[in-house]
Amino acid sequence: MRKLLACVAPLVLLAACATRPADDLASLDDLGGSSYGLFLAGQGALNDGRGAEAAAYFEQAQAGGADDDLISERAFTAAVMAGDIGKAAALAPTGDGASESSKRLGRMVQAVEALAQGQGKSAQALLAPEGMGFPHKGAAALLAPWAAAMAGNADGAVTRPELRNDKVVEYFGLLGQAFLYERAKRYDEAETDFKALTAGDNPGDMVLLAYGGFLERRGKRLDAVAVYDKGLADEPANSVLLAAKARAASGKAPPPAPTLRQGAAQALMAPAASMMAAKQEQLGLVYLRLALRLDPNRNEAWLMVGDLMETAGDIDSARAAYAKPKPGSPEYAAARSKLAWSYQNAKDSATALTMAREAAASGDLDAKVTLADLLRVNEKFAESSQILTEVIAARPGDWRLMYARGVANDRAGRWADGEADLRAALKLRPDDSELLNYLGYSWIDRGEHLPEALAMVQRAVASNPKSGAMIDSLGWAYYRLGDYKKAVEKLEEAVELEAGDPDINNHLGDAYWRIGRRAEAEFQWKRVLTLDPEAKMKTEVEAKLASGLGPSGPAQAARVAGQ
């Protein structure tokens, strides 16, 4: 079964903060005059990840006379999740009735607020290892040198943080030390750190951008270009690295070194990502909120927050986050892409396409790819192919673009062009299971190159044995080759994995019919009609049911390669 290219996959997560207006909230009177009722409403909002709404309920509960450690603790948590770090710092739990975990988070929040206010000494005291408990020790260790620098402690600022068996602190502590060495004008030591960070085969664009920016500031533009080229060798379409290389090569002003607040914000990005990777989504969101308190213009943090909001179903907050990056920033194209997809996912394709066209008009290649993807999803296949042709001319050799254009050409009814693109993509990426499956299924469905196509989908299934779509392709290959018993076996397996797919159910119905299980075949076809099939499939299935003759045409195709 063919699958179109996936669009942008959201990051992980839950925890959101809704933007419901305060005057839409239930009041004390609405809830029977009960502060406890407001507390329950706030707790429900907090459980659903609606931080701003929860904070408003808890605030009403306290205004209504409630004086309870639990309400205070929940109000603190809601303020953090909503991104109101100043209020959260003032509400940080300290009483005996508060949980130990809330007290620890409260200390971290107060430390970040102190950094935001330029109070380095206060932040240093709050971040001291003896007072900072699990799970915030890593974040505290990474923030400590920046607090020391803000407090005027020169030695503490360049002391590399250490935490036993914590690779995140080890790696990102070195990055922070490199920046702080530069700030102290100890350039040779800074460069030693940057070189160590970028020495591996695939160091990642964060450290490449950091080292390249340092070299640009030192007037070593050619060396900076070489650093960016190292990253582009692995990711030739990386828009951020491309922009950095263009800046360095053209002699434009280098990026400034991070301020103390910006450096501290960057230090929090690592534990945020680590927590999200460990499925600690709420804590990951907390660290993102703290980072944005220190650096409200940190675009990658806004994109991550937007992904969290969208995954949680808080579309308004997601869109507000995606709207933060400004035109001209390296993250702007990605932000507009995510914003456009948020409208597409909400079935507002007109707005999605309008936004994507506006972004693509700037000439940004990533924005053009987004437009092409949205055009394809909205069945504007010829236009999608045209846009991809422009991008491929600027980025030759990218198999993903060839794959996407192949799909668009196929769906536009230009199979010869689509097949050529798919073959070219497969030559560049011979082991990609999605590509093997798409081209293999396309041949199977047309009755072409069946032995080769069978081998291709077998390889795809071997790589993805739990993919119902790929197992469907394999079952359909056996059907086309006339091995109906094996076709039924595989198609039943595919339906078990993806019971709601109309294509797979339709194929299984055809296979049942061929082996004489006609009642079951009719059941499968009737099921197809309940699964919102495409118009063409709906017409075909209705015809099979109305005629009582089952699938029409020869079961086994004759156009096999070599025949």
XYZ file of C-alpha atoms in Angstrom:
563
model
C 0.000 0.000 0.000
C 1.412 3.359 -0.972
C 1.890 5.994 1.635
C 2.490 9.642 0.923
C 5.448 11.273 2.595
C 4.876 12.129 6.207
C 4.582 15.802 6.977
C 6.242 17.334 9.954
C 6.082 15.023 12.949
C 5.471 16.822 16.152
C 7.973 16.415 18.983
C 6.577 14.503 21.958
C 4.456 15.534 24.686
C 1.570 16.937 26.594
C 1.423 19.827 29.031
C -0.038 22.947 27.482
C -1.202 26.322 28.609
C -4.492 27.495 27.245
C -5.261 31.106 26.533
C -8.906 31.077 27.608
C -9.946 34.614 28.630
C -10.330 35.146 32.349
C -13.902 36.390 31.942
C -14.840 33.043 30.368
C -13.905 31.172 33.535
C -16.437 29.950 36.042
C -16.624 32.349 38.981
C -16.944 31.693 42.702
C -20.718 32.184 42.420
C -20.919 29.849 39.399
C -19.360 27.110 41.496
C -21.776 27.475 44.368
C -19.660 29.947 46.324
C -17.085 27.278 46.971
C -13.354 27.906 46.964
C -13.036 24.155 46.883
C -15.040 24.121 43.645
C -12.606 26.622 42.147
C -9.741 24.467 43.355
C -11.244 21.424 41.620
C -11.761 23.441 38.423
C -8.160 24.604 38.610
C -6.903 21.101 39.227
C -8.863 19.815 36.239
C -7.384 22.528 34.027
C -3.899 21.771 35.334
C -4.338 18.045 34.700
C -5.322 18.865 31.121
C -2.235 21.054 30.762
C -4.168 24.367 30.595
C -1.753 26.299 32.764
C -3.070 29.843 32.344
C -6.643 28.749 33.002
C -5.568 26.743 36.042
C -3.639 29.704 37.434
C -6.726 31.910 37.128
C -8.894 29.381 38.994
C -6.378 28.986 41.814
C -6.039 32.760 42.081
C -9.839 33.061 42.428
C -9.821 30.326 45.060
C -7.242 32.205 47.121
C -9.105 35.501 46.649
C -12.230 33.745 47.877
C -10.628 33.148 51.238
C -8.923 29.801 50.743
C -5.667 29.568 52.633
C -4.303 26.147 51.967
C -0.828 24.848 51.218
C -2.211 22.591 48.499
C -3.909 25.490 46.674
C -0.738 27.581 46.946
C 1.327 24.727 45.589
C -1.029 24.182 42.664
C -1.110 27.914 41.932
C 2.703 27.884 41.784
C 2.722 24.915 39.399
C 0.108 26.517 37.166
C 2.079 29.781 36.993
C 5.217 27.916 35.937
C 3.379 25.952 33.242
C 1.782 29.156 31.957
C 5.207 30.819 31.704
C 4.572 33.462 34.357
C 7.917 32.898 36.056
C 7.862 36.129 38.064
C 4.584 35.157 39.716
C 5.758 31.574 40.155
C 8.908 32.738 41.948
C 6.756 34.755 44.370
C 4.521 31.692 44.954
C 7.375 29.184 45.347
C 6.346 26.731 48.110
C 8.379 26.764 51.318
C 5.949 25.610 54.021
C 5.940 22.278 55.812
C 2.765 21.248 54.020
C 4.265 21.593 50.544
C 5.718 18.598 48.744
C 9.460 18.226 48.521
C 9.346 18.135 44.717
C 7.521 21.474 44.587
C 10.028 23.034 46.970
C 12.908 21.891 44.757
C 11.252 23.264 41.646
C 10.498 26.466 43.530
C 14.189 26.913 44.276
C 15.057 26.456 40.602
C 12.368 28.934 39.538
C 13.615 31.510 42.041
C 17.187 31.051 40.802
C 16.135 31.675 37.204
C 14.093 34.711 38.199
C 17.135 36.062 40.049
C 19.219 35.613 36.881
C 16.514 37.348 34.864
C 16.683 40.264 37.316
C 20.492 40.437 37.142
C 20.899 39.223 40.723
C 23.858 36.913 40.226
C 24.762 36.435 43.888
C 21.222 35.443 44.825
C 21.111 33.028 41.917
C 24.467 31.541 42.942
C 23.215 30.862 46.458
C 19.997 29.255 45.212
C 21.898 27.042 42.749
C 24.365 25.722 45.319
C 24.608 21.903 45.009
C 23.753 21.271 48.643
C 20.388 23.002 48.250
C 19.401 21.714 44.826
C 17.836 18.266 44.805
C 16.797 15.736 42.172
C 15.854 16.158 39.337
C 17.254 19.675 39.004
C 20.899 19.043 39.845
C 21.955 18.885 36.187
C 20.203 22.126 35.231
C 21.572 23.829 38.324
C 25.117 22.703 37.505
C 24.840 24.141 33.992
C 23.426 27.453 35.244
C 25.951 27.901 38.058
C 28.855 29.287 35.946
C 26.555 31.884 34.371
C 25.347 32.934 37.812
C 28.989 33.189 38.937
C 29.811 35.391 35.950
C 26.844 37.627 36.745
C 28.010 37.815 40.368
C 31.511 38.871 39.266
C 33.124 35.584 40.329
C 35.713 35.204 37.545
C 37.065 31.845 38.677
C 33.626 30.346 39.220
C 32.515 31.522 35.787
C 35.083 29.406 33.957
C 34.946 26.387 36.240
C 33.521 23.580 34.164
C 30.464 22.034 35.862
C 30.673 18.374 36.791
C 28.049 15.878 37.824
C 28.856 12.220 38.185
C 27.781 10.080 35.210
C 25.856 12.959 33.626
C 26.888 13.194 29.966
C 24.554 16.133 29.333
C 26.263 18.236 31.987
C 29.673 17.116 30.744
C 29.015 18.084 27.121
C 26.981 21.252 27.554
C 29.107 22.343 30.477
C 32.033 22.394 28.039
C 30.001 24.522 25.626
C 29.156 26.991 28.396
C 32.800 27.102 29.479
C 33.854 27.912 25.901
C 31.493 30.900 25.779
C 32.589 32.106 29.195
C 36.278 31.791 28.274
C 35.525 33.982 25.261
C 33.737 36.457 27.493
C 36.828 36.543 29.727
C 38.999 37.153 26.619
C 40.773 33.838 27.130
C 40.439 33.069 23.445
C 42.930 30.207 23.132
C 41.175 28.274 25.903
C 37.794 29.029 24.332
C 38.943 27.688 20.969
C 40.332 24.540 22.583
C 36.888 23.850 24.044
C 35.109 24.580 20.766
C 37.463 22.274 18.863
C 36.829 19.484 21.352
C 33.071 19.910 20.928
C 33.208 19.766 17.130
C 35.821 17.015 16.789
C 33.404 14.122 16.203
C 31.905 12.935 12.943
C 28.489 14.529 13.507
C 28.733 17.162 16.242
C 25.354 18.809 15.571
C 24.523 22.261 14.335
C 24.306 23.855 17.812
C 28.021 23.511 18.507
C 29.004 24.113 14.874
C 27.117 27.405 14.939
C 28.709 28.273 18.283
C 32.244 27.571 17.054
C 31.648 29.216 13.691
C 30.265 32.323 15.364
C 33.309 32.474 17.632
C 35.633 32.244 14.620
C 33.701 34.977 12.808
C 34.057 37.248 15.825
C 37.800 36.531 15.804
C 37.988 37.554 12.138
C 38.604 33.977 10.904
C 35.834 33.882 8.339
C 37.336 31.207 6.093
C 37.780 28.924 9.091
C 34.166 29.610 10.050
C 32.994 28.645 6.541
C 34.918 25.367 6.884
C 33.143 24.650 10.177
C 29.728 25.267 8.622
C 30.687 23.122 5.619
C 31.396 20.240 7.993
C 27.778 20.291 9.121
C 26.450 20.812 5.599
C 28.262 17.704 4.413
C 25.812 15.695 6.544
C 22.822 18.030 6.170
C 23.112 19.899 2.866
C 19.650 21.412 3.261
C 20.169 22.737 6.814
C 18.828 26.281 6.439
C 20.449 27.581 9.636
C 23.921 26.384 8.613
C 23.400 27.661 5.074
C 22.488 31.106 6.423
C 25.540 31.124 8.700
C 27.840 30.124 5.839
C 26.394 32.839 3.587
C 26.907 35.433 6.311
C 30.514 34.409 6.940
C 31.370 34.190 3.237
C 29.884 37.613 2.472
C 31.718 39.394 5.279
C 28.575 40.528 7.085
C 28.663 41.316 10.792
C 29.225 38.171 12.890
C 26.662 37.029 15.442
C 27.297 38.580 18.854
C 28.500 36.427 21.713
C 25.647 35.460 24.033
C 24.853 37.734 26.935
C 24.831 36.213 30.405
C 21.069 35.795 30.290
C 21.201 34.295 26.788
C 23.974 31.901 27.790
C 21.999 30.780 30.836
C 18.932 30.244 28.621
C 20.936 28.087 26.244
C 22.214 26.061 29.199
C 18.602 25.146 30.025
C 17.837 23.875 26.528
C 19.895 20.716 27.075
C 18.042 19.512 30.200
C 14.746 20.487 28.533
C 15.500 18.233 25.573
C 16.774 15.472 27.867
C 13.603 15.510 29.946
C 11.420 15.346 26.863
C 13.448 12.471 25.456
C 12.956 10.675 28.791
C 9.159 11.243 28.526
C 9.259 13.748 31.394
C 7.163 16.117 29.322
C 5.960 18.514 32.003
C 9.451 19.037 33.343
C 10.718 19.570 29.810
C 8.082 22.266 29.349
C 9.092 23.847 32.661
C 12.706 24.178 31.509
C 11.570 25.681 28.214
C 9.500 28.241 30.105
C 12.488 29.065 32.297
C 14.755 29.433 29.266
C 12.273 31.817 27.655
C 12.143 33.896 30.836
C 15.876 34.465 30.390
C 15.795 34.864 26.608
C 12.327 35.602 25.185
C 13.779 35.629 21.660
C 15.081 32.051 21.770
C 13.235 30.813 18.706
C 14.014 27.105 18.951
C 12.467 27.107 22.425
C 9.297 28.695 21.048
C 9.095 26.027 18.342
C 9.430 23.278 20.939
C 6.756 24.910 23.109
C 4.511 25.154 20.053
C 4.955 21.455 19.362
C 4.014 20.681 22.958
C 0.919 22.851 22.761
C -0.238 21.338 19.493
C 0.272 17.794 20.715
C -1.804 18.664 23.760
C -4.579 20.007 21.545
C -4.103 23.634 22.608
C -3.992 24.976 19.060
C -4.282 28.664 19.980
C -1.260 28.494 22.274
C 0.664 26.481 19.691
C 0.011 29.096 17.036
C 1.002 31.887 19.422
C 4.330 30.127 19.994
C 4.916 29.475 16.286
C 4.248 33.167 15.594
C 7.155 34.301 17.787
C 10.097 33.934 15.323
C 10.429 37.109 13.277
C 10.931 37.368 9.485
C 14.601 37.102 8.635
C 15.448 34.822 11.554
C 16.885 31.379 10.692
C 13.923 29.679 12.365
C 11.251 31.746 10.607
C 10.661 29.305 7.744
C 10.302 26.361 10.133
C 7.914 28.363 12.310
C 5.735 29.331 9.358
C 5.733 25.715 8.204
C 4.498 24.519 11.574
C 1.928 27.310 11.680
C 0.612 26.392 8.232
C 0.432 22.710 9.165
C -1.535 23.594 12.310
C -4.253 24.999 10.038
C -4.035 22.024 7.681
C -4.413 19.620 10.600
C -7.462 21.610 11.688
C -8.899 21.047 8.169
C -8.508 24.710 7.212
C -6.576 24.009 4.051
C -7.334 27.399 2.504
C -5.563 29.258 5.323
C -2.747 26.711 5.375
C -2.072 27.145 1.662
C -2.333 30.931 1.851
C 0.252 31.049 4.624
C 2.518 28.592 2.824
C 2.347 30.585 -0.415
C 3.227 33.799 1.428
C 6.238 32.146 3.051
C 7.390 30.536 -0.214
C 7.191 33.890 -2.007
C 10.268 34.962 -0.019
C 12.305 32.427 -1.998
C 13.201 30.356 1.046
C 13.707 26.782 -0.143
C 12.391 25.178 3.049
C 9.238 27.295 2.731
C 8.854 26.041 -0.836
C 9.163 22.431 0.335
C 6.414 23.076 2.886
C 4.214 24.551 0.173
C 4.858 21.536 -2.060
C 3.957 19.145 0.772
C 0.723 20.995 1.507
C -0.195 21.124 -2.173
C 0.315 17.370 -2.410
C -1.783 16.680 0.697
C -4.532 18.842 -0.817
C -4.334 16.893 -4.098
C -2.855 19.772 -6.107
C -0.285 17.380 -7.473
C 0.822 19.161 -10.645
C 1.559 22.400 -8.787
C 3.368 20.469 -6.071
C 5.590 18.869 -8.711
C 6.313 22.264 -10.253
C 7.422 23.747 -6.924
C 9.617 20.717 -6.199
C 11.286 21.079 -9.589
C 12.400 24.579 -8.544
C 13.762 23.263 -5.252
C 15.542 20.298 -6.851
C 17.311 22.673 -9.236
C 18.771 24.449 -6.207
C 19.353 21.262 -4.193
C 20.319 18.516 -6.613
C 20.936 15.059 -5.242
C 18.405 15.151 -2.401
C 16.591 11.797 -2.584
C 13.736 13.000 -0.388
C 12.867 15.728 -2.884
C 13.000 13.240 -5.749
C 10.724 10.913 -3.780
C 8.249 13.708 -3.072
C 8.161 14.786 -6.710
C 7.777 11.181 -7.781
C 4.676 10.878 -5.599
C 3.283 14.160 -6.922
C 3.869 13.165 -10.551
C 2.317 9.744 -9.975
C -0.784 11.221 -8.374
C -1.009 13.853 -11.124
C -1.358 11.027 -13.654
C 2.187 11.355 -15.011
C 3.422 7.889 -14.092
C 6.417 7.885 -16.460
C 7.793 11.027 -14.797
C 6.917 9.719 -11.350
C 8.602 6.382 -11.987
C 11.752 8.130 -13.205
C 11.907 10.208 -10.020
C 11.277 7.209 -7.794
C 13.985 5.194 -9.544
C 16.414 8.102 -9.169
C 15.566 8.422 -5.474
C 15.999 4.687 -4.940
C 19.405 4.803 -6.602
C 20.439 7.460 -4.083
C 18.788 5.674 -1.132
C 18.577 1.968 -2.012
C 17.599 0.708 1.450
C 14.866 3.160 2.420
C 11.832 1.065 3.309
C 9.198 3.734 2.518
C 10.690 4.285 -0.909
C 11.000 0.560 -1.591
C 7.377 0.119 -0.558
C 6.021 3.002 -2.638
C 7.745 2.061 -5.872
C 7.217 -1.669 -5.267
C 3.491 -1.225 -4.622
C 3.118 1.079 -7.613
C 4.530 -1.633 -9.880
C 2.411 -4.312 -8.176
C -0.778 -2.298 -8.600
C 0.019 -1.825 -12.291
C 1.069 -5.424 -12.780
C 4.578 -4.381 -13.797
C 7.967 -5.880 -12.830
C 6.237 -8.197 -10.352
C 9.215 -10.362 -9.301
C 11.342 -7.253 -8.691
C 8.472 -5.488 -6.941
C 7.855 -8.517 -4.700
C 11.505 -8.536 -3.640
C 11.327 -4.805 -2.886
C 8.292 -4.996 -0.632
C 9.755 -8.075 1.082
C 12.783 -5.949 1.989
C 10.502 -3.170 3.194
C 8.544 -5.574 5.424
C 11.775 -7.042 6.798
C 12.730 -3.543 7.939
C 9.247 -2.754 9.295
C 7.554 -6.011 10.314
C 4.800 -4.134 12.178
C 3.820 -1.880 9.292
C 0.317 -2.762 8.129
C 0.805 -0.686 4.976
C 3.920 -2.581 3.934
C 2.453 -5.985 4.765
C -0.555 -4.976 2.655
C 1.820 -4.318 -0.255
C 3.264 -7.798 0.206
C -0.189 -9.386 0.343
C -1.247 -7.527 -2.771
C 1.885 -8.735 -4.571
C 0.902 -12.340 -3.826
C -2.620 -11.545 -5.046
C -1.299 -10.183 -8.333
C 0.893 -13.248 -8.734
C -2.146 -15.502 -8.203
C -1.107 -16.917 -4.806
C -4.434 -16.066 -3.142
C -3.947 -18.237 -0.080
C -0.734 -16.442 0.852
C -2.346 -13.130 -0.089
C -5.161 -13.743 2.428
C -2.646 -14.678 5.112
C -0.689 -11.447 4.689
C -3.705 -9.199 4.191
C -5.357 -10.532 7.356
C -2.122 -9.706 9.192
C -2.177 -6.191 7.689
C -5.803 -5.611 8.740
C -4.970 -6.642 12.301
C -2.296 -3.935 12.358
C -4.335 -1.216 10.611
C -7.984 -2.149 10.967
C -9.273 1.257 9.890
C -7.499 1.470 6.544
C -9.967 1.264 3.611
C -7.320 0.113 1.080
C -6.278 -2.878 3.162
C -9.862 -3.934 3.868
C -10.683 -3.642 0.169
C -7.713 -5.808 -0.771
C -8.664 -8.415 1.814
C -12.197 -8.514 0.426
C -10.862 -9.162 -3.076
C -8.577 -11.927 -1.794
C -11.426 -13.587 0.137
C -13.527 -13.561 -3.029
C -10.816 -15.301 -5.027
C -10.653 -18.234 -2.594
C -14.424 -18.569 -2.380
C -15.039 -16.905 1.002
C -17.656 -14.640 -0.503
C -19.655 -13.732 2.595
C -16.448 -12.536 4.254
C -15.496 -10.647 1.094
C -18.809 -8.782 1.126
C -18.364 -8.022 4.822
C -14.938 -6.445 4.107
C -16.270 -4.348 1.224
C -19.185 -3.107 3.338
C -16.666 -2.198 6.014
C -14.678 -0.191 3.459
C -17.710 2.063 2.912
C -17.712 2.947 6.630
C -14.036 4.033 6.546
C -14.335 7.203 4.427
C -12.686 5.818 1.263
C -11.653 8.017 -1.662
C -14.387 8.606 -4.234
C -12.863 6.239 -6.802
C -12.596 3.372 -4.318
C -16.104 3.991 -3.033
C -17.507 3.693 -6.562
C -15.560 0.482 -7.224
C -16.655 -1.141 -3.953
C -20.295 -0.184 -4.459
C -20.122 -1.745 -7.935
C -18.720 -5.008 -6.549
C -21.469 -5.215 -3.956
C -24.261 -4.284 -6.389
C -23.243 -6.719 -9.116
C -22.448 -9.636 -6.838
C -19.630 -10.487 -9.243
C -16.703 -9.506 -7.055
C -13.467 -7.973 -8.370
C -13.454 -7.441 -12.116
C -10.684 -8.100 -14.580
C -7.923 -10.684 -14.494
C -6.578 -11.436 -11.073
C -3.048 -11.795 -12.296
C -1.483 -9.091 -14.391
C 0.386 -9.977 -17.545
C 2.760 -7.025 -17.779
C 5.604 -8.656 -15.889
C 9.108 -7.499 -16.688
C 10.763 -9.806 -19.179
C 7.506 -11.255 -20.546
